[in-house]
Coordinates of C-alpha atoms and ligand atoms in Angstrom, one line a residue:
M275 CA 25.6 -8.1 -11.4
S276 CA 23.1 -7.3 -8.8
K277 CA 23.9 -7.7 -5.0
Y278 CA 21.3 -9.0 -2.7
I279 CA 20.1 -8.1 0.8
F280 CA 18.0 -10.7 2.5
I281 CA 15.6 -9.7 5.3
T282 CA 14.0 -11.8 7.7
G283 CA 12.0 -11.3 10.6
G284 CA 12.1 -12.9 14.2
V285 CA 10.1 -13.2 17.5
V286 CA 7.0 -11.7 16.2
S287 CA 5.2 -10.1 13.1
S288 CA 3.9 -6.6 12.8
V289 CA 7.0 -5.1 14.0
G290 CA 7.5 -2.7 10.8
K291 CA 9.7 -4.9 8.7
G292 CA 8.2 -3.5 5.5
I293 CA 8.8 -0.1 6.5
T294 CA 12.1 -0.9 7.6
V295 CA 12.9 -2.6 4.3
A296 CA 11.6 0.4 2.5
S297 CA 13.9 2.5 4.4
I298 CA 16.8 0.5 3.6
G299 CA 15.9 1.3 0.2
T300 CA 15.8 4.8 1.0
I301 CA 19.2 5.2 2.4
L302 CA 20.8 3.3 -0.2
K303 CA 19.0 5.4 -3.0
S304 CA 20.0 8.6 -1.3
R305 CA 23.5 7.3 -2.0
Q306 CA 22.7 7.2 -5.7
I307 CA 22.7 3.2 -5.8
T308 CA 20.0 1.7 -7.8
V309 CA 17.5 -1.0 -5.9
S310 CA 14.6 -2.9 -6.7
V311 CA 12.6 -4.7 -3.9
Q312 CA 10.8 -8.1 -3.9
K313 CA 8.4 -9.5 -1.0
L314 CA 8.5 -13.1 -0.5
D315 CA 5.2 -14.0 1.1
P316 CA 4.8 -18.0 2.6
Y317 CA 1.1 -18.1 2.0
L318 CA -0.4 -20.6 -0.6
N319 CA -2.7 -18.1 -2.4
V320 CA -1.1 -17.2 -5.6
D321 CA -1.9 -13.6 -4.7
P322 CA -3.7 -11.5 -2.1
G323 CA -6.2 -10.4 -4.5
T324 CA -8.9 -13.1 -3.3
M325 CA -8.1 -12.5 0.4
S326 CA -10.6 -10.6 2.6
P327 CA -9.1 -7.2 3.6
Y328 CA -9.7 -8.6 7.1
Q329 CA -7.2 -11.1 6.4
H330 CA -4.6 -9.3 4.6
G331 CA -5.5 -5.4 4.7
E332 CA -5.1 -3.6 1.5
V333 CA -4.2 -5.2 -1.9
F334 CA -1.8 -3.1 -3.4
V335 CA -1.9 -3.2 -7.2
T336 CA 1.2 -2.3 -9.5
Q337 CA 1.3 -0.4 -12.7
D338 CA 1.3 -3.9 -14.6
G339 CA -1.6 -5.0 -12.8
A340 CA -0.3 -7.6 -10.3
E341 CA -2.3 -7.8 -7.0
T342 CA -0.1 -7.7 -4.2
D343 CA 0.9 -7.3 -0.8
L344 CA 0.6 -3.9 0.9
D345 CA 4.5 -3.6 1.6
L346 CA 5.2 -3.2 -2.1
G347 CA 3.1 0.3 -1.5
N348 CA 5.6 1.1 1.1
Y349 CA 8.4 0.1 -0.9
E350 CA 6.8 2.4 -3.8
R351 CA 6.1 5.4 -1.5
F352 CA 9.7 5.1 0.1
I353 CA 12.1 4.2 -2.6
D354 CA 9.8 6.1 -5.5
V355 CA 10.0 3.4 -7.8
N356 CA 6.9 1.9 -9.7
L357 CA 7.4 -1.9 -9.0
T358 CA 6.1 -4.7 -11.0
A359 CA 4.4 -8.2 -10.7
E360 CA 8.1 -9.6 -10.3
S361 CA 8.3 -7.6 -6.9
N362 CA 5.7 -10.0 -5.1
V363 CA 6.4 -13.7 -4.8
T364 CA 4.1 -16.3 -2.9
S365 CA 4.4 -19.9 -2.3
G366 CA 1.3 -20.4 -4.2
Q367 CA 2.9 -18.9 -7.3
I368 CA 5.9 -20.8 -6.8
Y369 CA 4.3 -24.3 -6.3
S370 CA 1.8 -24.0 -9.0
A371 CA 4.6 -22.8 -11.3
V372 CA 6.5 -26.0 -10.4
I373 CA 3.6 -28.3 -10.6
A374 CA 2.8 -27.2 -14.0
R375 CA 6.1 -27.7 -15.3
E376 CA 5.9 -31.4 -13.7
R377 CA 2.8 -31.8 -15.5
R378 CA 4.2 -30.6 -18.8
G379 CA 6.8 -33.0 -18.5
D380 CA 9.8 -30.9 -17.9
F381 CA 10.9 -33.3 -15.1
L382 CA 10.5 -36.5 -16.9
G383 CA 11.9 -39.6 -14.6
G384 CA 12.6 -37.2 -11.6
T385 CA 10.9 -37.0 -8.2
I386 CA 9.9 -33.6 -7.3
Q387 CA 11.2 -32.1 -4.3
V388 CA 11.3 -28.9 -2.0
V389 CA 15.2 -29.0 -2.8
P390 CA 16.1 -28.6 -5.4
H391 CA 13.1 -27.7 -7.5
V392 CA 11.0 -25.5 -5.2
T393 CA 14.0 -23.7 -4.0
N394 CA 15.5 -23.5 -7.5
E395 CA 12.1 -21.8 -8.8
I396 CA 12.6 -19.2 -6.0
K397 CA 15.9 -18.5 -6.9
E398 CA 14.8 -18.1 -10.6
R399 CA 12.4 -15.4 -9.3
F400 CA 15.4 -13.4 -7.4
K401 CA 17.6 -13.6 -10.7
R402 CA 14.7 -12.5 -12.9
L403 CA 13.7 -9.5 -10.8
A404 CA 17.7 -8.7 -10.7
Q405 CA 17.9 -9.0 -14.6
K406 CA 14.7 -7.0 -15.2
S407 CA 15.5 -4.4 -12.9
Q408 CA 19.2 -4.1 -13.6
A409 CA 19.3 -2.7 -10.1
E410 CA 22.7 -2.5 -8.2
V411 CA 20.9 -4.0 -5.1
V412 CA 18.1 -6.3 -4.9
I413 CA 16.3 -6.2 -1.7
I414 CA 14.6 -9.2 -0.7
E415 CA 12.0 -9.3 2.3
V416 CA 11.0 -12.8 3.6
G417 CA 7.3 -12.5 4.8
G418 CA 6.3 -13.8 8.4
T419 CA 8.4 -14.9 11.1
V420 CA 11.6 -17.4 11.3
G421 CA 10.2 -20.6 12.3
D422 CA 7.1 -20.4 10.2
I423 CA 6.7 -24.0 8.5
E424 CA 5.4 -22.0 5.2
G425 CA 8.3 -20.0 5.0
Q426 CA 11.0 -22.7 5.2
P427 CA 11.6 -23.2 1.5
F428 CA 12.1 -19.4 1.1
L429 CA 15.1 -19.5 4.0
E430 CA 16.9 -22.5 2.3
A431 CA 16.5 -20.5 -1.1
I432 CA 18.2 -17.5 0.4
R433 CA 20.6 -19.6 2.3
Q434 CA 21.8 -21.2 -0.8
M435 CA 22.4 -17.6 -2.5
R436 CA 25.5 -17.0 -0.7
N437 CA 27.1 -19.8 -2.4
N438 CA 25.6 -19.3 -5.9
V439 CA 26.3 -15.5 -5.9
G440 CA 29.4 -15.2 -3.7
R441 CA 29.7 -14.5 0.0
D442 CA 30.6 -10.8 -0.6
N443 CA 27.5 -10.3 -2.9
V444 CA 25.0 -11.3 -0.2
L445 CA 24.0 -9.6 3.2
Y446 CA 21.4 -11.0 5.6
I447 CA 19.7 -8.8 7.9
H448 CA 17.3 -9.9 10.7
V449 CA 14.8 -7.8 12.2
T450 CA 13.5 -8.7 15.6
L451 CA 11.7 -7.2 18.6
L452 CA 13.1 -6.6 22.2
P453 CA 10.0 -6.9 24.4
Y454 CA 9.8 -4.9 27.4
L455 CA 8.9 -6.0 30.9
T456 CA 7.2 -3.7 32.8
S457 CA 7.6 -5.5 36.3
T458 CA 11.6 -5.4 36.0
Q459 CA 11.5 -2.5 33.6
E460 CA 13.9 -4.1 31.5
L461 CA 14.3 -4.9 27.6
K462 CA 14.9 -8.6 26.9
T463 CA 17.2 -10.2 24.5
K464 CA 16.2 -13.8 24.7
P465 CA 13.4 -14.0 22.3
T466 CA 16.2 -12.4 19.7
Q467 CA 19.0 -14.8 20.6
H468 CA 16.4 -17.6 20.1
S469 CA 15.6 -16.5 16.6
V470 CA 19.1 -16.3 15.6
N471 CA 19.7 -19.7 16.8
E472 CA 16.8 -20.9 14.7
L473 CA 18.5 -18.8 11.5
R474 CA 22.0 -20.6 12.4
R475 CA 20.3 -24.0 12.7
I476 CA 19.3 -23.7 9.0
G477 CA 22.8 -22.0 7.9
I478 CA 22.3 -18.5 8.0
Q479 CA 24.3 -16.2 10.2
P480 CA 22.9 -12.7 9.9
D481 CA 25.2 -9.9 9.6
V482 CA 23.0 -7.0 10.7
I483 CA 20.3 -7.3 13.4
I484 CA 17.9 -4.5 13.7
C485 CA 16.3 -4.4 17.0
R486 CA 12.8 -2.7 17.3
S487 CA 11.6 -1.9 20.7
D488 CA 8.9 0.7 22.4
Y489 CA 11.9 1.8 24.7
P490 CA 15.8 3.3 24.2
I491 CA 18.1 0.4 23.9
S492 CA 21.1 0.9 26.0
E493 CA 24.9 0.1 25.1
G494 CA 24.5 -3.1 27.4
I495 CA 21.6 -4.5 25.4
R496 CA 23.7 -4.1 22.4
D497 CA 26.8 -5.3 23.6
K498 CA 24.8 -8.6 24.9
I499 CA 23.0 -9.0 21.4
S500 CA 26.3 -8.4 19.7
Q501 CA 28.2 -11.2 21.7
F502 CA 25.4 -13.9 21.8
C503 CA 24.3 -13.6 18.1
D504 CA 28.0 -13.0 17.0
V505 CA 27.4 -9.6 15.2
D506 CA 29.4 -6.7 15.2
K507 CA 28.5 -4.4 18.0
Q508 CA 27.9 -1.5 15.3
A509 CA 25.9 -3.9 13.0
V510 CA 23.5 -4.3 15.9
I511 CA 21.1 -1.4 15.0
P512 CA 18.5 0.0 17.5
L513 CA 15.1 1.0 16.0
P514 CA 13.0 2.5 18.4
T515 CA 9.1 3.1 17.6
V516 CA 8.4 6.7 16.2
S517 CA 5.5 8.9 15.6
S518 CA 6.0 8.7 11.8
I519 CA 7.1 5.9 9.7
Y520 CA 9.0 8.6 7.5
E521 CA 11.5 8.9 10.2
V522 CA 12.6 5.2 9.9
P523 CA 15.2 6.1 6.9
L524 CA 16.7 8.6 9.2
L525 CA 17.1 6.7 12.2
L526 CA 18.8 4.0 10.6
E527 CA 21.0 6.3 8.7
E528 CA 22.1 8.0 12.1
E529 CA 23.0 4.5 13.3
G530 CA 25.3 4.0 10.5
L531 CA 23.3 1.2 8.4
G532 CA 24.0 2.9 5.3
Q533 CA 27.8 3.0 5.5
L534 CA 27.8 -0.6 6.8
I535 CA 25.9 -2.0 3.9
V536 CA 28.0 -0.1 1.5
D537 CA 31.1 -1.5 3.3
K538 CA 29.9 -5.0 3.7
L539 CA 28.8 -5.0 0.0
S540 CA 31.6 -3.2 -1.5
L541 CA 29.2 -0.8 -3.0
K542 CA 30.3 2.9 -4.6
P543 CA 31.1 4.9 -1.6
H544 CA 28.5 8.3 -2.5
Q545 CA 27.5 10.7 0.2
A546 CA 24.1 9.9 1.4
D547 CA 21.6 12.8 0.6
L548 CA 18.5 12.6 2.6
S549 CA 17.7 16.3 2.8
Q550 CA 14.3 15.5 1.5
W551 CA 13.5 13.3 4.1
Q552 CA 14.6 15.4 6.7
E553 CA 12.5 18.1 5.5
L554 CA 9.7 16.1 5.2
V555 CA 10.0 14.9 9.1
R556 CA 10.7 18.4 10.1
C557 CA 7.3 19.5 8.5
L558 CA 5.6 16.6 9.8
K559 CA 6.7 17.4 13.2
E560 CA 5.5 20.9 13.4
P561 CA 2.1 21.6 14.6
R562 CA -0.4 22.1 12.0
E563 CA -4.2 23.1 11.7
P564 CA -6.3 19.7 11.2
V565 CA -8.5 19.3 8.6
N566 CA -11.5 16.8 9.6
I567 CA -12.0 13.9 6.9
A568 CA -14.4 11.1 7.2
L569 CA -13.5 8.0 5.8
V570 CA -16.4 5.9 5.1
G571 CA -15.9 2.2 4.5
K572 CA -17.0 -1.2 5.8
Y573 CA -13.4 -2.5 6.6
V574 CA -12.5 0.4 9.0
E575 CA -12.2 -1.6 12.0
L576 CA -8.7 -2.8 10.4
K577 CA -7.0 0.5 9.5
D578 CA -4.4 -1.5 7.2
A579 CA -7.4 -2.1 5.0
Y580 CA -7.0 1.6 3.7
F581 CA -3.1 1.7 3.9
S582 CA -2.5 3.7 0.7
V583 CA -5.8 5.9 0.9
R584 CA -4.5 6.9 4.4
E585 CA -0.9 7.8 3.1
A586 CA -2.4 9.5 0.3
L587 CA -4.4 11.6 2.6
Y588 CA -1.3 12.5 4.8
H589 CA 0.6 13.6 1.8
A590 CA -2.0 15.7 0.5
A591 CA -2.6 17.3 4.0
L592 CA 1.1 18.2 4.2
Y593 CA 1.3 19.9 1.3
H594 CA -1.4 22.4 2.4
N595 CA 0.2 22.5 5.7
R596 CA -2.3 20.8 7.5
E597 CA -2.9 17.7 9.8
I598 CA -5.3 15.1 8.7
N599 CA -7.9 14.4 11.6
L600 CA -9.3 11.1 10.1
I601 CA -12.8 10.2 11.5
W602 CA -13.3 6.7 10.5
V603 CA -16.9 5.9 9.9
H604 CA -18.2 2.5 9.7
S605 CA -20.6 2.5 6.5
E606 CA -22.9 0.0 8.2
E607 CA -23.2 2.1 11.4
L608 CA -24.3 5.1 8.9
E609 CA -27.5 3.0 7.5
N610 CA -29.1 3.7 11.1
N611 CA -31.4 6.5 11.5
G612 CA -30.0 9.7 12.6
S613 CA -26.4 8.7 12.1
E614 CA -25.6 11.6 10.1
A615 CA -24.6 12.9 13.2
L616 CA -21.4 10.9 12.2
L617 CA -20.7 13.1 9.6
R618 CA -21.1 16.6 11.6
S619 CA -17.6 17.8 11.7
A620 CA -16.5 16.1 8.5
Q621 CA -14.9 19.0 6.3
G622 CA -14.6 16.3 3.5
I623 CA -16.0 12.8 3.2
I624 CA -14.1 10.2 1.1
V625 CA -15.4 6.7 0.2
P626 CA -12.8 4.4 -0.8
G627 CA -12.9 1.0 -2.9
G628 CA -14.5 -2.3 -1.6
F629 CA -16.6 -5.1 -2.6
G630 CA -20.0 -6.7 -1.9
V631 CA -23.2 -5.4 -0.7
R632 CA -22.5 -5.1 3.0
G633 CA -22.6 -1.4 4.2
V634 CA -23.1 0.1 0.8
E635 CA -26.4 1.6 1.5
G636 CA -24.3 3.7 4.6
M637 CA -22.2 4.5 1.6
I638 CA -24.6 6.0 -0.5
K639 CA -26.1 8.0 2.6
A640 CA -22.7 9.6 3.0
A641 CA -22.9 10.7 -0.7
S642 CA -26.2 12.1 -0.5
Y643 CA -24.9 14.1 2.6
A644 CA -22.0 15.1 0.9
R645 CA -24.1 16.2 -2.4
N646 CA -26.8 17.9 0.0
N647 CA -24.6 19.8 2.2
E648 CA -21.9 20.7 -0.3
I649 CA -19.4 18.8 1.4
P650 CA -16.4 17.9 -0.8
Y651 CA -16.4 14.2 -1.8
L652 CA -13.9 11.9 -3.2
G653 CA -14.9 8.6 -4.3
L654 CA -12.6 5.8 -5.2
C655 CA -13.5 3.0 -7.4
L656 CA -16.6 1.8 -5.1
G657 CA -16.9 5.1 -4.0
M658 CA -17.5 6.3 -7.6
H659 CA -20.3 3.7 -7.9
V660 CA -21.9 5.0 -4.7
M661 CA -21.7 8.6 -6.1
V662 CA -23.6 7.4 -9.3
I663 CA -25.8 5.4 -7.4
E664 CA -26.8 8.2 -5.1
F665 CA -27.1 10.6 -7.9
A666 CA -29.4 8.4 -10.2
R667 CA -31.6 7.8 -7.1
Y668 CA -31.9 11.8 -6.8
A669 CA -32.3 12.3 -10.7
L670 CA -35.3 9.7 -11.2
D671 CA -36.7 10.5 -7.9
S672 CA -36.5 6.5 -7.1
T673 CA -34.8 4.4 -4.5
K674 CA -34.2 1.7 -7.2
P675 CA -31.0 2.7 -9.2
N676 CA -28.3 0.4 -8.1
S677 CA -25.0 -1.4 -9.2
T678 CA -26.0 -5.0 -10.4
E679 CA -23.3 -6.2 -8.1
F680 CA -25.5 -5.2 -4.9
D681 CA -29.0 -5.6 -6.7
P682 CA -28.9 -7.9 -10.0
S683 CA -32.5 -7.1 -11.1
T684 CA -32.5 -3.5 -10.3
P685 CA -34.6 -1.7 -13.3
Y686 CA -31.9 1.2 -13.1
P687 CA -28.7 -0.7 -13.5
V688 CA -26.3 2.4 -13.4
I689 CA -23.1 0.6 -12.8
Y690 CA -23.2 -2.9 -14.4
L691 CA -20.7 -5.8 -15.1
L692 CA -18.1 -4.9 -18.2
P693 CA -19.1 -6.6 -21.3
E694 CA -15.8 -8.2 -21.0
Q695 CA -16.1 -9.6 -17.7
R696 CA -19.3 -11.4 -18.4
G697 CA -19.0 -15.1 -18.3
V698 CA -15.5 -14.8 -16.3
E699 CA -16.1 -17.6 -13.9
N700 CA -12.3 -17.7 -12.1
K701 CA -12.4 -15.1 -9.2
G702 CA -8.3 -14.8 -9.2
G703 CA -6.5 -12.2 -11.1
T704 CA -9.3 -11.8 -13.5
M705 CA -10.7 -7.9 -12.9
R706 CA -9.7 -5.1 -15.1
L707 CA -6.1 -4.6 -13.4
G708 CA -3.5 -1.9 -13.7
N709 CA -2.8 1.1 -15.6
Y710 CA -5.3 2.4 -18.3
P711 CA -5.1 5.8 -19.7
C712 CA -7.9 8.2 -19.2
Q713 CA -8.6 11.5 -21.0
L714 CA -9.7 14.6 -19.1
V715 CA -11.8 16.9 -20.2
D716 CA -10.5 20.7 -20.3
G717 CA -12.0 22.9 -17.4
S718 CA -13.2 20.2 -15.3
Q719 CA -12.2 19.9 -11.4
A720 CA -10.4 16.6 -12.7
A721 CA -8.3 18.4 -15.3
N722 CA -7.7 21.5 -12.9
A723 CA -6.6 19.0 -10.3
Y724 CA -4.0 17.0 -12.8
R725 CA -3.1 20.0 -15.0
D726 CA -2.6 17.5 -17.8
S727 CA -5.0 15.9 -20.5
L728 CA -4.2 12.4 -20.6
V729 CA -3.2 10.5 -17.7
Y730 CA -2.5 6.8 -16.5
E731 CA -4.2 5.5 -13.4
R732 CA -4.5 1.8 -11.9
H733 CA -7.3 -0.1 -11.8
R734 CA -8.8 -3.1 -9.8
H735 CA -12.9 -3.7 -10.6
R736 CA -15.3 -5.7 -12.4
F737 CA -18.0 -3.0 -12.5
E738 CA -18.3 0.2 -14.6
F739 CA -20.6 3.1 -15.4
N740 CA -23.4 1.9 -17.6
N741 CA -23.4 4.4 -20.6
Q742 CA -27.4 3.7 -21.0
F743 CA -27.5 6.4 -18.4
R744 CA -25.1 8.9 -19.3
N745 CA -27.5 11.5 -20.9
L746 CA -29.7 11.3 -18.4
L747 CA -27.6 12.0 -15.4
E748 CA -25.8 14.7 -17.5
E749 CA -28.9 16.6 -17.8
A750 CA -29.3 16.4 -14.3
G751 CA -25.9 18.0 -13.4
M752 CA -23.2 14.9 -13.8
V753 CA -20.1 15.9 -15.9
Y754 CA -18.0 13.1 -17.4
S755 CA -14.5 14.5 -16.7
G756 CA -12.3 11.6 -17.6
L757 CA -13.1 8.9 -20.0
S758 CA -11.0 6.2 -21.9
P759 CA -9.4 7.8 -25.1
D760 CA -11.9 5.9 -27.1
G761 CA -14.6 7.5 -25.0
R762 CA -16.3 4.2 -24.4
L763 CA -15.9 4.0 -20.4
V764 CA -16.4 6.8 -18.0
E765 CA -13.2 6.8 -15.7
V766 CA -14.0 10.2 -13.8
C767 CA -17.2 11.8 -13.0
E768 CA -18.2 15.0 -11.1
L769 CA -21.0 17.1 -10.0
A770 CA -21.5 20.4 -11.8
N771 CA -23.2 22.3 -9.0
H772 CA -21.2 21.4 -6.1
P773 CA -17.7 22.7 -4.8
W774 CA -16.2 19.5 -5.3
M775 CA -17.6 16.1 -5.8
V776 CA -15.5 13.9 -7.7
S777 CA -15.0 10.1 -8.3
C778 CA -12.7 8.1 -10.1
Q779 CA -13.1 4.6 -11.5
F780 CA -9.3 3.9 -10.7
H781 CA -7.2 3.9 -7.8
P782 CA -5.0 7.4 -7.5
E783 CA -4.1 6.4 -3.8
F784 CA -1.5 4.1 -5.3
G785 CA 0.5 6.6 -7.2
S786 CA 0.8 9.1 -4.4
R787 CA 4.3 9.8 -2.7
P788 CA 5.3 11.7 0.2
G789 CA 6.3 15.0 -1.2
R790 CA 4.4 14.6 -4.2
P791 CA 0.8 14.2 -3.2
H792 CA -1.7 12.8 -5.7
P793 CA -3.3 15.6 -7.7
L794 CA -7.1 14.7 -6.8
F795 CA -6.2 14.0 -3.0
R796 CA -4.1 17.5 -3.2
N797 CA -7.3 19.5 -4.4
F798 CA -9.8 17.3 -2.4
I799 CA -7.9 18.8 0.9
G800 CA -7.3 21.8 -0.6
V801 CA -11.0 22.3 -0.9
S802 CA -12.0 20.5 2.1
K803 CA -9.6 22.9 4.4
E804 CA -11.7 25.7 3.6
I805 CA -15.1 24.2 4.5
L806 CA -16.6 25.4 8.1
R807 CA -18.4 23.1 9.9
E808 CA -20.6 23.1 13.3
G809 CA -18.7 24.7 16.1
A810 CA -15.6 25.8 13.9
Q811 CA -14.3 29.0 14.0
P812 CA -12.7 30.8 10.9
S813 CA -8.8 30.5 11.1
L814 CA -7.5 33.9 11.9
P815 CA -4.9 35.2 9.2
L816 CA -1.3 34.8 11.1
S817 CA 0.0 38.2 12.0
S818 CA 3.6 38.9 10.4
Ligands
LIG1059 N1 -16.8 -3.8 -5.9 C1 -16.6 -3.3 -7.2 C2 -16.4 -3.5 -8.4 O1 -15.9 -4.9 -8.7 C3 -15.5 -2.3 -6.8 C4 -14.1 -2.6 -6.7 C5 -13.3 -1.6 -5.9 O2 -13.6 -0.5 -5.2 N2 -11.7 -1.8 -6.1 O3 -16.1 -3.1 -9.8

């Protein structure tokens, strides 16, 4: 039977609870304990798929095609597991399941209530994941902060679990923030005490408190929290802000959290092996030469909108012993005249995914700049549409080629709605989602990167390359280097007469891992790092 770790957040959101959860997974996995993870999101949307990136950040797509919270991306990268739809549960899913059952008549005669119907449905999801994953430990993160109205049924459900599966099989961890007062130069524990009180009020006594803070936490503060919150002193774990998220597992391990969890849940006492992480952090801390990459998107004000893309770039740069100097370029700004200057120092240009017409012309300009100046270009989903539109405008010598997403009446619809998408009315969960196979063409840049001929990658889109234009663009120099196995869909395209201009219809960023960069990102950075831009000096070989 699986054991459960429930993680709640206190005081404020955005203190890195997701990274903490992912790191707990890492330190358990380093002891050969199998883990799975679940994120509970209190909002009423069924999934984040229909939310704006400004509201929610990136939508992370699992292999089985679920549109999920970006924390799942961190779980996958840290624990190196491929999660499934069961790993993200929202209040919207819970309520719609309960109401559907009510309509079917499953509860005939009964009054449907939050307790027990909604809480039972929630607990059902815990057990479903435990059963499907067969993990020794299931880590469950409750989104939001204790005290949120929407989160209450989740907290009640995790409270009940202690009785249901036994006290020794459940551990509660509370992640809080210790704010710093500049006037008195001290960290304050009162908000933590309040949020622990709030937890106790609903019947949950945390076993461990992880204290986030921007400043070092003294023994005195630890004592105080231990005493006021009734938690063993060694179970008050300081987690100061660090320069790289990949340091967090090492910090938690140093503070003894791994051993503490093993003891409290009576898990097999294996030695932790975090050597891979130590090596990763060591490399990260070494000074590296920068490589300038321009990320051209329309949600750049909110960096979380491109979370996995950014991480994939970091992984690839580390592989080449380089540091990414990420230049965030707002695609709408590129639409102004003379704005190409924004790209002047870029050694590589990346255009990630997105929806809607706003800012697309700026992205097309970026693709044109990359093609004309022989700057490496990586297009991801929308970035591929942009590359195809730009190349068609060049090949046809017309400004008209477009995607029907942006210009429904274009005479040259080089990107159009998938036939199976026509007539789809509902917006939620109806895109082409999740893993699909892609056959690579021998000798292409894509095949050279993957060193493989058949790959599976995650999709999330409605629009697609229009085969009517295949020959025309091929004659002008476009290579279709990845196709669906039946040859019907263009999955990867690249330019023959360019150092490296490669785009894919899928989202490779979701599959990249620290220490195992995605092949397309790896080669993109590999080519970019050799590009010299204005004012740059060629690097001298280091004398031995
Ligand atoms: N808007 C495009 C489509 O729906 C691209 C989507 C994306 O970049 N994920 O096909």
